[in-house]
mmCIF file of C-alpha atoms in Angstrom:
data_model
loop_
_atom_site.group_PDB
_atom_site.id
_atom_site.type_symbol
_atom_site.label_atom_id
_atom_site.label_comp_id
_atom_site.label_asym_id
_atom_site.label_seq_id
_atom_site.Cartn_x
_atom_site.Cartn_y
_atom_site.Cartn_z
ATOM 1 C CA UNK A 191 9.105 23.424 34.283
ATOM 2 C CA UNK A 192 6.970 22.578 31.301
ATOM 3 C CA UNK A 193 4.400 25.050 30.138
ATOM 4 C CA UNK A 194 1.281 24.286 28.116
ATOM 5 C CA UNK A 195 3.026 24.890 24.775
ATOM 6 C CA UNK A 196 5.751 22.345 25.616
ATOM 7 C CA UNK A 197 3.165 19.731 26.580
ATOM 8 C CA UNK A 198 1.191 20.366 23.361
ATOM 9 C CA UNK A 199 4.353 20.172 21.254
ATOM 10 C CA UNK A 200 5.367 16.916 22.939
ATOM 11 C CA UNK A 201 1.886 15.473 22.400
ATOM 12 C CA UNK A 202 1.960 16.529 18.737
ATOM 13 C CA UNK A 203 5.374 14.955 18.229
ATOM 14 C CA UNK A 204 4.185 11.686 19.815
ATOM 15 C CA UNK A 205 1.067 11.682 17.618
ATOM 16 C CA UNK A 206 3.140 12.133 14.448
ATOM 17 C CA UNK A 207 5.548 9.412 15.567
ATOM 18 C CA UNK A 208 2.638 7.028 16.260
ATOM 19 C CA UNK A 209 1.153 7.764 12.820
ATOM 20 C CA UNK A 210 4.421 6.919 11.051
ATOM 21 C CA UNK A 211 4.848 3.765 13.142
ATOM 22 C CA UNK A 212 1.372 2.507 12.176
ATOM 23 C CA UNK A 213 1.831 3.597 8.554
ATOM 24 C CA UNK A 214 4.953 1.449 8.321
ATOM 25 C CA UNK A 215 2.966 -1.544 9.545
ATOM 26 C CA UNK A 216 0.254 -0.926 6.945
ATOM 27 C CA UNK A 217 2.890 -0.655 4.217
ATOM 28 C CA UNK A 218 4.297 -4.037 5.257
ATOM 29 C CA UNK A 219 0.806 -5.559 5.085
ATOM 30 C CA UNK A 220 0.327 -4.085 1.599
ATOM 31 C CA UNK A 221 3.733 -5.380 0.474
ATOM 32 C CA UNK A 222 3.038 -8.947 1.665
ATOM 33 C CA UNK A 223 -0.425 -8.962 0.086
ATOM 34 C CA UNK A 224 0.977 -7.566 -3.187
ATOM 35 C CA UNK A 225 3.652 -10.277 -3.352
ATOM 36 C CA UNK A 226 1.029 -12.970 -2.744
ATOM 37 C CA UNK A 227 -1.435 -11.522 -5.280
ATOM 38 C CA UNK A 228 1.206 -11.226 -8.003
ATOM 39 C CA UNK A 229 2.493 -14.732 -7.315
ATOM 40 C CA UNK A 230 -1.044 -16.106 -7.748
ATOM 41 C CA UNK A 231 -1.231 -14.272 -11.091
ATOM 42 C CA UNK A 232 2.197 -15.659 -12.129
ATOM 43 C CA UNK A 233 3.671 -12.156 -12.107
ATOM 44 C CA UNK A 234 6.806 -10.795 -10.435
ATOM 45 C CA UNK A 235 7.058 -7.751 -8.197
ATOM 46 C CA UNK A 236 9.892 -5.487 -9.300
ATOM 47 C CA UNK A 237 12.177 -3.749 -6.803
ATOM 48 C CA UNK A 238 10.390 -5.567 -3.925
ATOM 49 C CA UNK A 239 8.752 -2.259 -3.045
ATOM 50 C CA UNK A 240 5.387 -0.526 -2.687
ATOM 51 C CA UNK A 241 5.266 3.262 -2.452
ATOM 52 C CA UNK A 242 2.594 5.329 -0.715
ATOM 53 C CA UNK A 243 0.921 7.665 -3.224
ATOM 54 C CA UNK A 244 -2.372 8.762 -1.633
ATOM 55 C CA UNK A 245 -3.929 9.010 1.811
ATOM 56 C CA UNK A 246 -7.516 9.929 2.571
ATOM 57 C CA UNK A 247 -10.227 9.346 5.162
ATOM 58 C CA UNK A 248 -12.966 6.897 4.237
ATOM 59 C CA UNK A 249 -15.671 5.026 6.134
ATOM 60 C CA UNK A 250 -15.350 1.284 6.616
ATOM 61 C CA UNK A 251 -18.302 -1.138 6.554
ATOM 62 C CA UNK A 252 -19.174 -0.261 10.141
ATOM 63 C CA UNK A 253 -19.330 3.444 9.267
ATOM 64 C CA UNK A 254 -16.131 4.321 11.148
ATOM 65 C CA UNK A 255 -13.556 6.640 9.607
ATOM 66 C CA UNK A 256 -10.255 4.983 8.719
ATOM 67 C CA UNK A 257 -7.255 5.919 6.633
ATOM 68 C CA UNK A 258 -7.546 4.881 2.982
ATOM 69 C CA UNK A 259 -4.150 4.431 1.345
ATOM 70 C CA UNK A 260 -3.047 3.797 -2.216
ATOM 71 C CA UNK A 261 0.333 2.113 -2.735
ATOM 72 C CA UNK A 262 1.898 1.855 -6.177
ATOM 73 C CA UNK A 263 4.306 -0.790 -7.430
ATOM 74 C CA UNK A 264 5.766 -2.160 -10.647
ATOM 75 C CA UNK A 265 5.521 -5.731 -11.866
ATOM 76 C CA UNK A 266 6.595 -7.799 -14.836
ATOM 77 C CA UNK A 267 5.551 -10.886 -16.739
ATOM 78 C CA UNK A 268 8.842 -11.535 -18.538
ATOM 79 C CA UNK A 269 11.459 -9.593 -16.643
ATOM 80 C CA UNK A 270 11.881 -7.216 -19.601
ATOM 81 C CA UNK A 271 8.701 -5.152 -19.455
ATOM 82 C CA UNK A 272 7.562 -3.005 -16.541
ATOM 83 C CA UNK A 273 3.902 -2.481 -15.708
ATOM 84 C CA UNK A 274 2.307 -0.381 -12.973
ATOM 85 C CA UNK A 275 -0.142 -1.506 -10.355
ATOM 86 C CA UNK A 276 -1.571 -0.336 -7.075
ATOM 87 C CA UNK A 277 -2.785 -1.839 -3.819
ATOM 88 C CA UNK A 278 -5.616 -0.170 -1.904
ATOM 89 C CA UNK A 279 -5.860 -0.430 1.887
ATOM 90 C CA UNK A 280 -8.488 0.746 4.337
ATOM 91 C CA UNK A 281 -7.124 0.769 7.839
ATOM 92 C CA UNK A 282 -4.914 -2.313 8.040
ATOM 93 C CA UNK A 283 -6.942 -4.336 5.520
ATOM 94 C CA UNK A 284 -6.134 -4.696 1.847
ATOM 95 C CA UNK A 285 -9.253 -3.760 -0.114
ATOM 96 C CA UNK A 286 -8.019 -4.664 -3.585
ATOM 97 C CA UNK A 287 -5.531 -4.367 -6.421
ATOM 98 C CA UNK A 288 -5.453 -2.613 -9.769
ATOM 99 C CA UNK A 289 -3.065 -3.854 -12.443
ATOM 100 C CA UNK A 290 -2.264 -2.092 -15.703
ATOM 101 C CA UNK A 291 -3.077 -4.045 -18.873
ATOM 102 C CA UNK A 292 -0.268 -6.521 -19.439
ATOM 103 C CA UNK A 293 0.589 -9.666 -21.316
ATOM 104 C CA UNK A 294 -0.169 -12.908 -19.573
ATOM 105 C CA UNK A 295 2.779 -15.260 -19.016
ATOM 106 C CA UNK A 296 1.106 -17.898 -21.259
ATOM 107 C CA UNK A 297 0.919 -15.385 -24.149
ATOM 108 C CA UNK A 298 4.693 -15.110 -24.187
ATOM 109 C CA UNK A 299 5.200 -18.804 -24.859
ATOM 110 C CA UNK A 300 2.936 -18.860 -27.933
#
């Protein structure tokens, strides 16, 4: 027989598992959006990876609480220099990007 503690532990385990499942989906959304953003800027994503660095609760435009996440990544203009950037998500939507100061690809040719 299951007692109340077993049911609570099972519910807690399922909640943690569901969180990690959804977090993986959000990371994939951030990775795709980062690739697309960098490609538009004529930059290259290094290591084909974004890493979760911060999680917080924040209200969306409707006033509902959602998870705010900050993913970091590295990019390059030439293949020789590494620069840092981050992608910000709120829920499953990408809110924006922040890129460290870097040389533009056109600057390298001149």
